[in-house]
Short mmCIF file of C-alpha atoms in Angstrom, two decimals:
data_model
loop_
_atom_site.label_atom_id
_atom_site.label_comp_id
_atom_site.label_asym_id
_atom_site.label_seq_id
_atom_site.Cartn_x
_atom_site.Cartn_y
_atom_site.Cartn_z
CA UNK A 1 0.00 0.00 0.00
CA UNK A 2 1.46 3.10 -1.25
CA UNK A 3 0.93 5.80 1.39
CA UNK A 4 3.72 8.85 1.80
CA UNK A 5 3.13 11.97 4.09
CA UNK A 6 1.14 14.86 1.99
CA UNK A 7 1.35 18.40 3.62
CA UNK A 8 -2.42 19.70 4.34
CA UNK A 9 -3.97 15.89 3.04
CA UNK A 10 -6.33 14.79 5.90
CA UNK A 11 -7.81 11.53 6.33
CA UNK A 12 -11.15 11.25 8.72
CA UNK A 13 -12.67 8.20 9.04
CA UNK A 14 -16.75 8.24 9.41
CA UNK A 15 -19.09 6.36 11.01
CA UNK A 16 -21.77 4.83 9.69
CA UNK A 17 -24.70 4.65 11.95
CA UNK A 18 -27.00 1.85 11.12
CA UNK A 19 -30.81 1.15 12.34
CA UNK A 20 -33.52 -1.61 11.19
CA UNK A 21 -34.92 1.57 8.98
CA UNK A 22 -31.80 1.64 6.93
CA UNK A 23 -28.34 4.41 7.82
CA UNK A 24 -27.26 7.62 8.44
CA UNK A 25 -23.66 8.79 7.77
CA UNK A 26 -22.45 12.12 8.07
CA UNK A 27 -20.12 13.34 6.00
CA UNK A 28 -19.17 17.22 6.74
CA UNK A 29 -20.18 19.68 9.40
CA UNK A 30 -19.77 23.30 9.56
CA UNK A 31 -18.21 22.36 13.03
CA UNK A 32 -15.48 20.21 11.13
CA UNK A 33 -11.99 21.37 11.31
CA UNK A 34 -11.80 20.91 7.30
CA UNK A 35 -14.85 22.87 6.88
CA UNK A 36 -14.07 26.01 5.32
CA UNK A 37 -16.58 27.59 3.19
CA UNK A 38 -19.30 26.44 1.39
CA UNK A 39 -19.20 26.66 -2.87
CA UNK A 40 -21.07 23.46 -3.94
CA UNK A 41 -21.94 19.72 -3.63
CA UNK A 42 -21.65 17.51 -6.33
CA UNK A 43 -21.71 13.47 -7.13
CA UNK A 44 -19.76 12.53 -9.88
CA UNK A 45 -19.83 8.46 -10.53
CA UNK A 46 -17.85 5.99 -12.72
CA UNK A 47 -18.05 2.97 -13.92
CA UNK A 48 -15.63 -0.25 -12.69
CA UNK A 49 -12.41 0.19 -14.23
CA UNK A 50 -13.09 4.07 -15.19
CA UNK A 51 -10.24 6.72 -14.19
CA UNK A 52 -11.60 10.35 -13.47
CA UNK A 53 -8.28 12.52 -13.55
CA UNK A 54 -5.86 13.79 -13.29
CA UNK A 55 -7.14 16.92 -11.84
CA UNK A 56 -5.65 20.06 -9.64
CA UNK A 57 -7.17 23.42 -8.54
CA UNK A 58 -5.61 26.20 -8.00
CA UNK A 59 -8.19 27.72 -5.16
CA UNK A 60 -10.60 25.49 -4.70
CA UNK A 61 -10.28 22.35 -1.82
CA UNK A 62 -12.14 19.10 -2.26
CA UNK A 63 -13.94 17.12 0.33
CA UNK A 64 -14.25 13.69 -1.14
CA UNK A 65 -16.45 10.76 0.32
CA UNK A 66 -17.02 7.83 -1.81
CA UNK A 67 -20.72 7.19 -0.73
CA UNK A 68 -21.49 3.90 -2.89
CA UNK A 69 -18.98 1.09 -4.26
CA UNK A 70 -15.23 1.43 -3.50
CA UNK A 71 -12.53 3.90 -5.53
CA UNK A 72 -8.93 3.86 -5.14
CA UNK A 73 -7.84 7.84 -4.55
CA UNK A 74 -4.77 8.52 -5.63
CA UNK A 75 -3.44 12.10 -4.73
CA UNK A 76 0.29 13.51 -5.27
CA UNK A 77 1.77 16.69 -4.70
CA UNK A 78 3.04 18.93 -7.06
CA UNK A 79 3.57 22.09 -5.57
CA UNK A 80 6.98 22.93 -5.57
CA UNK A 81 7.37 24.87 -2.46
CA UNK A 82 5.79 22.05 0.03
CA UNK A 83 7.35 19.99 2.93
CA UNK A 84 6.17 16.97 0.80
CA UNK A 85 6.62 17.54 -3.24
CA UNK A 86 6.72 14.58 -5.24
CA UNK A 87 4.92 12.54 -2.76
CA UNK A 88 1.88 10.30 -3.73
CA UNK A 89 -0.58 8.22 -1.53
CA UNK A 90 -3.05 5.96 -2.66
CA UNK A 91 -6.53 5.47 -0.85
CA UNK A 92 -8.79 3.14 -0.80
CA UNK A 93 -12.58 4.52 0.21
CA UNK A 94 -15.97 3.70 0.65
CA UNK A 95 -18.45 1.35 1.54
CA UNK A 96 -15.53 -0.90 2.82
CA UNK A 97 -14.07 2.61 4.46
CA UNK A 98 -15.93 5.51 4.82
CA UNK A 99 -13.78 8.19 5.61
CA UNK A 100 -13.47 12.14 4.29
CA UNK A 101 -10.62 13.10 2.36
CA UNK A 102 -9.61 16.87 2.26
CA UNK A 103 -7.29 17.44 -0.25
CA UNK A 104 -5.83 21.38 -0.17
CA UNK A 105 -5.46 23.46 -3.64
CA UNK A 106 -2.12 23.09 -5.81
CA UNK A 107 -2.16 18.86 -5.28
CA UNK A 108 -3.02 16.47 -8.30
CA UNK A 109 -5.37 14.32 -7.77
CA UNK A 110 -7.82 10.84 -9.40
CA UNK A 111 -9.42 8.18 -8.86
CA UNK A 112 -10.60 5.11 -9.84
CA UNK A 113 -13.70 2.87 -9.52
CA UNK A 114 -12.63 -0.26 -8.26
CA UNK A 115 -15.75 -2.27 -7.28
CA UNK A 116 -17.57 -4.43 -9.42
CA UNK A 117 -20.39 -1.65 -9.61
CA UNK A 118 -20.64 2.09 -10.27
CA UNK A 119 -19.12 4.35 -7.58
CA UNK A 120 -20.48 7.59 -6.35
CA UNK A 121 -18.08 9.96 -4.86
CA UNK A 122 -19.38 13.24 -3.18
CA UNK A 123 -17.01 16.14 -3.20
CA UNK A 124 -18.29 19.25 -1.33
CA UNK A 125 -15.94 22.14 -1.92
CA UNK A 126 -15.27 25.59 -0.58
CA UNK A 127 -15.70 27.49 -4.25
CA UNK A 128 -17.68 27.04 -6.90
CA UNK A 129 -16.55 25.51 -10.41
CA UNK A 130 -14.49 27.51 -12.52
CA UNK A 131 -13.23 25.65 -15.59
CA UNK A 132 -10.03 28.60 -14.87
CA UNK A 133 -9.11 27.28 -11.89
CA UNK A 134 -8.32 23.94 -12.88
CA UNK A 135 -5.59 21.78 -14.60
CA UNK A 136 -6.33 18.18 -15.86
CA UNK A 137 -3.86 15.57 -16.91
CA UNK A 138 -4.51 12.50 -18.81
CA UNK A 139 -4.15 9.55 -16.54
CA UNK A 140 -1.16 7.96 -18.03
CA UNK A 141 0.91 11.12 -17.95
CA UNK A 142 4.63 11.06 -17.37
CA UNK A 143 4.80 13.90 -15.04
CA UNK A 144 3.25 12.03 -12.51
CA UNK A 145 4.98 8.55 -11.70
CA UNK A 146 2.10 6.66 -11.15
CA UNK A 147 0.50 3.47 -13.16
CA UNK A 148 -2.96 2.96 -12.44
CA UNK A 149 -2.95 -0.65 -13.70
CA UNK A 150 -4.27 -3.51 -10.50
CA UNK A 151 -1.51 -4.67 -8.69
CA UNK A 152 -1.12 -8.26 -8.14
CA UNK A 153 0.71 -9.50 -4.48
#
């Protein structure tokens, strides 16, 4: 499991609270130390083997929860000036571990549905879209050393 040190990356597990009716989990509150404005909610989804990135914004933070099937997050920083440039880690979230993933501005990040069935991932983020803001890689690029191929132990 590939997991190095990312400056401002936070990890928070969540709990899922189950009943006979069915759950609730929680995913952000405006009491949450990552909380730090509101811009927008959105679900994006993919398909089993699908990769959604790469992708970095400038100004805006993510708040990732993978809220149905399981993704593999992988998240590496670029920014030049940071305690931990040129690291990557690699998550794996969601039904199997339910956690919140804040990941700060200036870091690439992607993921990857890895279940058997279509993933949803929530991201709740402190601006709104702007297409301006953002830089996308194809997967497979070189300048980040990272294959997203399944690896076999």
């Amino acid at each position: 499991k590939m997991q190095q040190e990312i400056e401002d990356l936070k990890i928070k597990n969540l709990r899922i609270i189950p009943d006979e009716r069915g759950s609730i989990m929680h995913m952000m509150k405006k009491s949450d130390e990552s909380f730090r404005n509101f811009g927008e909610v959105y679900f994006a989804t993919a398909y089993p083997g699908v990769i959604k990135g790469w992708h970095l914004h400038t100004k805006q933070t993510q708040n990732y929860c993978a809220i149905k099937g399981m993704i593999k997050l992988v998240i590496y920083d670029s920014r030049k000036d940071s305690k931990t440039f040129g690291n990557l880690s690699e998550l794996f979230i969601g039904e199997k571990n339910f956690c919140l993933v804040t990941i700060p501005p200036l870091v690439y990040n992607g993921w990857k549905c890895i279940g058997e069935t279509e993933a949803i991932l929530a991201n709740l983020t402190d601006y709104e879209h702007d297409p301006n803001e953002m830089k996308r890689l194809d997967p497979n690029s070189k300048e980040i050393p990272y294959v997203w191929d399944l690896k076999n132990k």
